Coordinates of C-alpha atoms in Angstrom, one line a residue:
X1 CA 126.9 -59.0 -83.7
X2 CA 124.6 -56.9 -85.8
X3 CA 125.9 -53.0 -84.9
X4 CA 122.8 -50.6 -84.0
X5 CA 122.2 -46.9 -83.2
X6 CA 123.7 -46.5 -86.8
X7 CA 122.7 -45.5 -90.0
X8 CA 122.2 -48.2 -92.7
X9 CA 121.9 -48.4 -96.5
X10 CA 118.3 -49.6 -97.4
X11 CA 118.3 -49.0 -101.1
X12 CA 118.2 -46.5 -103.8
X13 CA 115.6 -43.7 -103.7
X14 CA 114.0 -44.6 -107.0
X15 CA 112.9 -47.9 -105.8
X16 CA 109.9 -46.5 -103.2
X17 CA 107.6 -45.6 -105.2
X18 CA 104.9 -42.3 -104.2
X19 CA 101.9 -44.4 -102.6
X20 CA 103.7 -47.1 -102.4
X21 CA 104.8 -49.7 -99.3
X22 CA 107.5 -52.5 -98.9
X23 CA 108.8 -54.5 -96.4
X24 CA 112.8 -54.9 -96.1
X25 CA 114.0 -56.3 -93.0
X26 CA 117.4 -54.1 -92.1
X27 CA 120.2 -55.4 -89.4
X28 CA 117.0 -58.2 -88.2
X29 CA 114.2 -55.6 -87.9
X30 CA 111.1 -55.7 -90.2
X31 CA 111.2 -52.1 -91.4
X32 CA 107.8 -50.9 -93.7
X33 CA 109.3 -48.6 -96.4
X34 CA 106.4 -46.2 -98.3
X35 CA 106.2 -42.9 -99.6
X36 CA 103.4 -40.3 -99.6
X37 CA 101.6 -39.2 -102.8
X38 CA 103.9 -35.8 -102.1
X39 CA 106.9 -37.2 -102.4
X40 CA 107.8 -37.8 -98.4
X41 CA 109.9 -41.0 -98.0
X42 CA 109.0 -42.7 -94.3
X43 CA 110.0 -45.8 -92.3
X44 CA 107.7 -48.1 -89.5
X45 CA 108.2 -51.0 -88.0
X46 CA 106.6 -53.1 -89.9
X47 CA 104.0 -55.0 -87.3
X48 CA 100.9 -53.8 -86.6
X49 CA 101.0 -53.5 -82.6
X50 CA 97.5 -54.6 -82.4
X51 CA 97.6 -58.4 -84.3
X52 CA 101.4 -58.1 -85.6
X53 CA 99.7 -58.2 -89.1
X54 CA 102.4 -56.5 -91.9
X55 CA 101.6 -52.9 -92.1
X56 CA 103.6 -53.4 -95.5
X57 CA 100.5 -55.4 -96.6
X58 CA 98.0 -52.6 -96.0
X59 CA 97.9 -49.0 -97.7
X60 CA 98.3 -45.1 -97.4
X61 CA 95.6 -43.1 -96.4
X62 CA 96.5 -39.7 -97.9
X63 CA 95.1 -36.5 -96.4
X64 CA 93.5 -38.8 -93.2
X65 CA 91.1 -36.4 -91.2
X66 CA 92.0 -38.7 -88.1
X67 CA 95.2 -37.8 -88.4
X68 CA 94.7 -34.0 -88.9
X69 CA 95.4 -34.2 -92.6
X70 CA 98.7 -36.2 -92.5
X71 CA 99.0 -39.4 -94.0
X72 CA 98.7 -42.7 -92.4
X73 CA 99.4 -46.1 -93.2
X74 CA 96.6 -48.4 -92.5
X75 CA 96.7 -52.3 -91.4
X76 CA 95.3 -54.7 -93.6
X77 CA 93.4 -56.9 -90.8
X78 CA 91.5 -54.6 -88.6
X79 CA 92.0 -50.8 -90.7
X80 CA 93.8 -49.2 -87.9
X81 CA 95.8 -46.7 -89.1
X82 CA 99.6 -44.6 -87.8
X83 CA 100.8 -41.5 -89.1
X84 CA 103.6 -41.8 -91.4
X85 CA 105.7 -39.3 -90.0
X86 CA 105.5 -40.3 -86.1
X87 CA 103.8 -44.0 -85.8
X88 CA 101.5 -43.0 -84.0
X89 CA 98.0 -44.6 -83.8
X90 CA 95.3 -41.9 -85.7
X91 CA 92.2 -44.1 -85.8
X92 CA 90.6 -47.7 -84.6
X93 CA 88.0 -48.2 -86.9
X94 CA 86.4 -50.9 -84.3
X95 CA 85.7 -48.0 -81.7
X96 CA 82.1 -47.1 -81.1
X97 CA 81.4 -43.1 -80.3
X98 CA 81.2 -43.9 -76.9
X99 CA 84.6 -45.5 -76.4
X100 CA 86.9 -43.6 -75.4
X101 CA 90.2 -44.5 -76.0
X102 CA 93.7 -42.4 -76.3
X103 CA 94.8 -43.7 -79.5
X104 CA 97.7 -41.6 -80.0
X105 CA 99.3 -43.5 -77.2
X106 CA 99.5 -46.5 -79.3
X107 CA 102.9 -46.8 -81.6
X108 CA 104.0 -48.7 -84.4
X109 CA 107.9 -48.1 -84.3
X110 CA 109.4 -45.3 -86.5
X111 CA 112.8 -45.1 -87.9
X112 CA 114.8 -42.4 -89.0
X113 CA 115.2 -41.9 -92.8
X114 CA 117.0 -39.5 -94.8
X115 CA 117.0 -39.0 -98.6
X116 CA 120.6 -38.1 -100.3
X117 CA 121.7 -38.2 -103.8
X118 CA 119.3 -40.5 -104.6
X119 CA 119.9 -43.3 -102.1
X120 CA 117.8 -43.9 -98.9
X121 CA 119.5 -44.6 -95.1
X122 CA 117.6 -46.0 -92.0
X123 CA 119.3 -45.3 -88.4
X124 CA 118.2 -48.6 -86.5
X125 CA 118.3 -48.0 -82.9
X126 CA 119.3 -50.6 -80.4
X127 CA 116.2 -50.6 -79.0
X128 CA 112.7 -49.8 -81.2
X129 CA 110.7 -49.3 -78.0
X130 CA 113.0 -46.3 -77.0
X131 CA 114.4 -45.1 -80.1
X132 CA 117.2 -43.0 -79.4
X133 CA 117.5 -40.0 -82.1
X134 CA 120.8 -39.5 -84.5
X135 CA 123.3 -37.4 -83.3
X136 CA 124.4 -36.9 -87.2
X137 CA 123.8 -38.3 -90.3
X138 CA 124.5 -40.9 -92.8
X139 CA 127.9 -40.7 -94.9
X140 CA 127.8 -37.6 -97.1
X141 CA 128.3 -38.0 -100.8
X142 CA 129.6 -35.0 -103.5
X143 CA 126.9 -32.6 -103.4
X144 CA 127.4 -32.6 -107.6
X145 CA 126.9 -36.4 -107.9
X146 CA 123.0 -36.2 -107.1
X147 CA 122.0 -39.4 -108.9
X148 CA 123.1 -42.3 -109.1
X149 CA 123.9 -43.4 -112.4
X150 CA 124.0 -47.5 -112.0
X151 CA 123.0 -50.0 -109.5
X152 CA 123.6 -53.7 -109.0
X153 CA 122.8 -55.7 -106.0
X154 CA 123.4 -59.1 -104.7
X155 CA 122.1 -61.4 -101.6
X156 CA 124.9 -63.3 -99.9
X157 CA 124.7 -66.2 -97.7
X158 CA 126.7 -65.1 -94.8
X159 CA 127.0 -63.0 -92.0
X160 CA 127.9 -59.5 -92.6
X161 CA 131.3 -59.9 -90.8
X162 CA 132.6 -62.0 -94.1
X163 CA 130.9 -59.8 -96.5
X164 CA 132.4 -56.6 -95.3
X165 CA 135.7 -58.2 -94.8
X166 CA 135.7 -59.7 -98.0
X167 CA 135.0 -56.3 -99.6
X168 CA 138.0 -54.3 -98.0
X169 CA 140.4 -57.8 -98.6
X170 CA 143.3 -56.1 -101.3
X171 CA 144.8 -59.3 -101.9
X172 CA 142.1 -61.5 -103.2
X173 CA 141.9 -59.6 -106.9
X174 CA 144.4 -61.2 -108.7
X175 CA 142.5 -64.6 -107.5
X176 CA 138.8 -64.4 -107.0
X177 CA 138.3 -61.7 -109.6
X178 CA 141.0 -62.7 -112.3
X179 CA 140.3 -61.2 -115.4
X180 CA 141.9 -59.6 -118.3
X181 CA 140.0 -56.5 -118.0
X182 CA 141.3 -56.2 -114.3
X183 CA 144.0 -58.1 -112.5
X184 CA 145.5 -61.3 -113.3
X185 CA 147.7 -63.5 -111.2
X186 CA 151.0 -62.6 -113.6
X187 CA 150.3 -58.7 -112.8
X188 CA 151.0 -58.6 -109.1
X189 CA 153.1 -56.7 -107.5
X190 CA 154.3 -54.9 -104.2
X191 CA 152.3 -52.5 -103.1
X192 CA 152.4 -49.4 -100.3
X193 CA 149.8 -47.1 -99.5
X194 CA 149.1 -44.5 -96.8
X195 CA 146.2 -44.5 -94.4
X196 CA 144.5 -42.8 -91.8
X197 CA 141.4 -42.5 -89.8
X198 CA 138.0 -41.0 -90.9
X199 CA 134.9 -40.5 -89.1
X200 CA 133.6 -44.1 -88.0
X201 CA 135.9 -45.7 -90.2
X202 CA 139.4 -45.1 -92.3
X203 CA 140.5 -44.4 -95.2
X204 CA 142.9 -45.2 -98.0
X205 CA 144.5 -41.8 -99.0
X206 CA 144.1 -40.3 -102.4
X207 CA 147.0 -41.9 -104.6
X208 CA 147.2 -43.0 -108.2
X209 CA 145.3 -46.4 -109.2
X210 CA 147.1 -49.4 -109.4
X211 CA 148.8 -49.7 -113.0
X212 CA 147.8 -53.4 -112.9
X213 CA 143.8 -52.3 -113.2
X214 CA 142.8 -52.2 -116.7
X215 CA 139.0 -50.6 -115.7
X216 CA 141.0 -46.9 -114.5
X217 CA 142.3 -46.5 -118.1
X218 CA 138.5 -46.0 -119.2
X219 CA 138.4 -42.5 -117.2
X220 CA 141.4 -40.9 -119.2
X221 CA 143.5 -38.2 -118.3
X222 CA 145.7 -39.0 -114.9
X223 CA 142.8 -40.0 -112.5
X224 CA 143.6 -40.7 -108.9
X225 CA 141.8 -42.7 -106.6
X226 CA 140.6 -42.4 -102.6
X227 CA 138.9 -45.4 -101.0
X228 CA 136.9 -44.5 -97.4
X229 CA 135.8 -47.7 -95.6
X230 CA 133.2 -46.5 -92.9
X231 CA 131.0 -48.3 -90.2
X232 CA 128.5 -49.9 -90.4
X233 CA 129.5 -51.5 -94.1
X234 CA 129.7 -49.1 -96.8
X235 CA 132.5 -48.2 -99.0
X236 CA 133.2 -45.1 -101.1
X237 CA 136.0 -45.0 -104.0
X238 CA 136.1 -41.7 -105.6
X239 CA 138.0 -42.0 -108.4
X240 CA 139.0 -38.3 -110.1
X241 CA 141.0 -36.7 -113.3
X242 CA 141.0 -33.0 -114.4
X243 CA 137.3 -32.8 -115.4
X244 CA 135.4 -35.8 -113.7
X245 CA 134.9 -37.4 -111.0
X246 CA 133.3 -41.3 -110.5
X247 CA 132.4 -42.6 -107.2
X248 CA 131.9 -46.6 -106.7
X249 CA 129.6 -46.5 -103.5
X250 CA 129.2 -49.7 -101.9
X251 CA 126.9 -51.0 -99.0
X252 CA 127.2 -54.2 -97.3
X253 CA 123.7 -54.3 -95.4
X254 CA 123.0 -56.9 -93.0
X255 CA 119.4 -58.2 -93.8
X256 CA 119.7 -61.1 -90.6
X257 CA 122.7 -62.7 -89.2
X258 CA 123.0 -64.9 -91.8
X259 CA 121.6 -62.8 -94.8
X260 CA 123.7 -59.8 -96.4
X261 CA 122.6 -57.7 -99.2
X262 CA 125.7 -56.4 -101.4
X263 CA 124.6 -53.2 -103.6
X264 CA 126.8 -51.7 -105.8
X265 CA 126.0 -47.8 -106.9
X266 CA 128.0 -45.8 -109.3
X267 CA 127.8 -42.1 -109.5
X268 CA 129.7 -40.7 -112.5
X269 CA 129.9 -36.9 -114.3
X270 CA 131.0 -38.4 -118.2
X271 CA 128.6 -38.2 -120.7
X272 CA 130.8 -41.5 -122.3
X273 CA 129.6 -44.0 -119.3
X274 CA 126.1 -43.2 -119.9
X275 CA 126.5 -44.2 -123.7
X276 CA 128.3 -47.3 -122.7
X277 CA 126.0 -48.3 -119.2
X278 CA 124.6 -51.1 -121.3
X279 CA 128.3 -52.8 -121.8
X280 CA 129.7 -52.2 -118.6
X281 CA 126.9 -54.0 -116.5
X282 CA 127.5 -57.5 -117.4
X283 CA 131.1 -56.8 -115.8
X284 CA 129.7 -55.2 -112.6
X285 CA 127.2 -58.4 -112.5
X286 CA 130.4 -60.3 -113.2
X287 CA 132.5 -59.0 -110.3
X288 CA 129.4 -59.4 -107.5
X289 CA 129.1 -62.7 -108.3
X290 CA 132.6 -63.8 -108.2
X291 CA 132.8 -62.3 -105.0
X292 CA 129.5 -64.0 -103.8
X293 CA 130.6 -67.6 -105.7
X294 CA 133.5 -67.1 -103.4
X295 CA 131.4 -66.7 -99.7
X296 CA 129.4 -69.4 -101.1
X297 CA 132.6 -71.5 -101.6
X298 CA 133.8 -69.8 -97.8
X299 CA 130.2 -71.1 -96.0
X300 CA 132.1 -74.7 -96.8
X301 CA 134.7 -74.5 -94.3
X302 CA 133.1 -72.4 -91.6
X303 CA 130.5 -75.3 -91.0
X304 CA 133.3 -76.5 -89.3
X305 CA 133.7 -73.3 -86.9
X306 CA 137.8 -72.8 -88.1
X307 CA 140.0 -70.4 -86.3
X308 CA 140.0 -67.7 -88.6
X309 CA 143.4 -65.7 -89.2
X310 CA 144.5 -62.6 -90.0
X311 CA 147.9 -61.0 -90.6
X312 CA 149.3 -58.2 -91.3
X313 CA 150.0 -55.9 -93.5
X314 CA 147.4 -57.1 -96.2
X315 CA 144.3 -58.4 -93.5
X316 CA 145.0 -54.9 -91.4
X317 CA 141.8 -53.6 -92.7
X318 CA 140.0 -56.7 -91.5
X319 CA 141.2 -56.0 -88.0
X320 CA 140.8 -52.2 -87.9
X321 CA 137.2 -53.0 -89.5
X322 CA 136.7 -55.2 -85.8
X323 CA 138.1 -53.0 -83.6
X324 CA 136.0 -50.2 -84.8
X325 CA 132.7 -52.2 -84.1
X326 CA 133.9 -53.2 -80.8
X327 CA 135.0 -49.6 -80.1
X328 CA 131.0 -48.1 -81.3
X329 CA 129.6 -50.8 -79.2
X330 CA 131.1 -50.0 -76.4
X331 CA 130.7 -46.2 -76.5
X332 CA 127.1 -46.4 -77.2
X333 CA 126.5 -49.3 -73.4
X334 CA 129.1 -46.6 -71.9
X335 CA 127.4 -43.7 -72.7
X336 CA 130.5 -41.2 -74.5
X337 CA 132.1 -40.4 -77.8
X338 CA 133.2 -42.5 -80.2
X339 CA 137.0 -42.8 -80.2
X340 CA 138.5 -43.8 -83.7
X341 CA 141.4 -47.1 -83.1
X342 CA 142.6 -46.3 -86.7
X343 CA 146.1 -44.5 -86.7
X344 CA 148.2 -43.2 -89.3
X345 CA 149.8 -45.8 -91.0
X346 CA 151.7 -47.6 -94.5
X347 CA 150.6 -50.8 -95.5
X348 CA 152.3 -53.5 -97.8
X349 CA 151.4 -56.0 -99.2
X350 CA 151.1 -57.8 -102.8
X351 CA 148.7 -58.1 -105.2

C-alpha cells in the first residue's frame, strides 16, 4: 500500500532546471516536473488528456497570450497547451475561429509543490481527478540550513515497506554497514533511548551519539544527536555541538510498488565539511549501497512470501512505522484527525 493525500520528497531543488521539464513517477503517478523562466517550480500530471502523449516531452510556453500571460506547458503531439500553475487547458491549436469550445474545462492533473531549503515536495492526492488540497505542509527543516550541502541517491528494488523499515532498523549497523570508520561487530553494546511521538511520525529524543560511531567525532565539541522518523518515509538526524549544527535528511520515496528511490541530503553550518565534501562522499556512496546490496540480498527470500517477524524492543520502530500508515489511511476513508499510536516509551536493545 502506497500512502496518499501526503506530501512526498521528489528531489532536490537544483535539479529543475528554469525552462526546463522532467518526468518522475512519485508513489505510481507520472508527475511532469518544470520550472518557469522566473524561477516558479510546478507539477502536472504527466499525460496529455487529449492522446496521453508525455507532457514532459513537450515545452514551456512563457508569457502565452492564451493563457493571459501565464506560462503553459505545451504537448508534443497535437500543441495543446495547460497553464502551469492550474492545468488547465489555455489553447487547442486544431480549433478553427468558428469552434467554439470551453477549453478551460479541460485538465491535465496538478499537484501541489512547495519549495524549502532547497529540496522540492509533491502532496499526491488519493485521487488526481478530485484532488483534495493540503491541510499543512511538508516536514519543516532549520530555517538557517537553507541549502543543502551534499546529496546521494539510490534506486532500490523493493517495495517501500522494506526500504523504510530497513532505514529506521538500529540493530543491523554492526552487520550490514561494518566498518572501521563506524560500527563493528566487537563494538556492540546495550543500548536505551527515550522516545515519543511527533507529528505523523516519532521521534528518537535528543541524547548523546553512540560512543561506538567513529563518524560523530568529526563534529567536535560534545555534539548530541535527535533522530525524527515521519510519514510518509523521510528521516531527519540533527546532530548539534556548541556552534553547529548538521542534519542527515533522508527520504525513502516510493517510485512504484516495487521501485524505491533512497536520497540522502546533508545540510551542515562548518566551513571544514565543505573542504572535505570530496572525501566524505565515497563513504556516503558506501553506506547506500550496503544498505541496497542488502534489499537486493532480502528480494531472495521474499520470492518465497515468508512470514516476516518482528520483535521487540529493537523492530518497535518497524511496528510503530505500520501502525502509523494504517492509522493515516484510515483517518483520511473516515473523514477526521489523524491520531498519533506512538506513546512515550524506552527501548533496548544491542548494537
Amino acid at each position: 500500500m502506497l500512502l496518499k493525500d501526503i506530501w512526498y520528497f521528489a528531489c532536490p531543488a537544483r535539479d529543475i532546471k528554469p525552462g526546463s521539464l522532467q518526468r518522475k513517477m512519485l508513489a505510481g503517478e507520472p508527475v511532469m516536473l518544470g520550472r518557469t523562466q522566473g524561477g516558479d517550480a510546478f507539477a502536472l500530471r504527466d499525460i496529455c488528456p487529449h492522446r496521453a502523449a508525455p507532457l514532459s516531452a513537450g515545452r514551456i510556453v512563457e508569457d502565452d497570450a492564451a493563457a493571459g500571460g501565464a506560462a503553459t506547458v505545451e504537448c508534443p503531439y497535437h500543441g495543446w497547451r495547460f497553464r502551469a500553475d492550474s492545468g488547465a487547458c489555455a489553447a487547442i491549436p486544431s480549433l478553427t475561429a468558428d469552434q467554439a469550445m470551453e477549453t478551460t474545462r479541460i485538465r491535465a492533473g496538478r499537484y501541489p509543490l512547495t519549495e524549502q531549503n532547497g529540496l522540492i515536495w509533491i502532496y499526491i492526492p488519493a485521487d488526481w481527478r478530485r484532488p483534495s488540497e493540503p491541510q499543512d505542509g511538508p516536514p519543516p527543516l532549520p530555517a538557517e540550513l537553507s541549502q543543502p550541502r551534499m546529496v546521494e541517491k539510490a534506486v532500490f528494488a523493493c517495495h517501500v515497506d522494506h526500504a523504510v523499515v530497513g532505514l529506521m532498523d538500529p540493530a543491523h549497523g554492526p552487520y550490514v554497514h561494518r566498518q572501521w570508520w563506524w560500527r563493528t561487530e566487537g563494538s556492540m553494546h546495550e543500548k536505551q533511548k527515550v522516545f515519543g511521538p511527533r507529528p505523523h511520525g516519532f521521534a528518537m529524543e535528543r541524547h548523546k551519539p553512540s560512543s561506538n560511531s567513529f563518524a560523530y567525532k568529526l563534529l567536535g565539541g560534545a555534539p548530541t544527536t535527535e533522530i525524527e522518523f515521519r510519514l510518509p518515509g523521510v528521516r531527519f538526524e540533527t546532530i548539534r555541538n556548541e556552534k553547529h549544527t548538521v542534519l542527515g535528511f533522508t527520504a525513502v520515496t516510493p517510485v512504484d510498488e516495487d521501485t524505491t528511490e533512497v536520497t540522502q541530503v546533508f545540510f551542515w553550518d562548518i566551513p571544514l565539511f565543505s573542504a572535505i565534501r570530496p572525501l566524505m562522499r565515497p563513504f556516503v556512496r558506501a553506506f547506500l549501497n550496503q544498505d541496497r546490496a542488502m534489499v537486493d540480498l532480502q528480494q531472495e527470500g521474499l520470492k518465497f512470501g515468508p512470514n516476516l517477524m518482528l520483535i521487540d524492543d529493537a523492530d518497535m520502530q518497524a511496528k510503530w512505522y505500520h501502525q502509523l500508515k494504517r492509522e493515516w489511511t484510515a483517518s483520511r476513508e473516515e473523514g477526521r484527525g489523524f491520531v498519533n499510536p506512538v506513546k512515550e516509551t524506552t527501548l533496548r536493545w544491542r548494537s
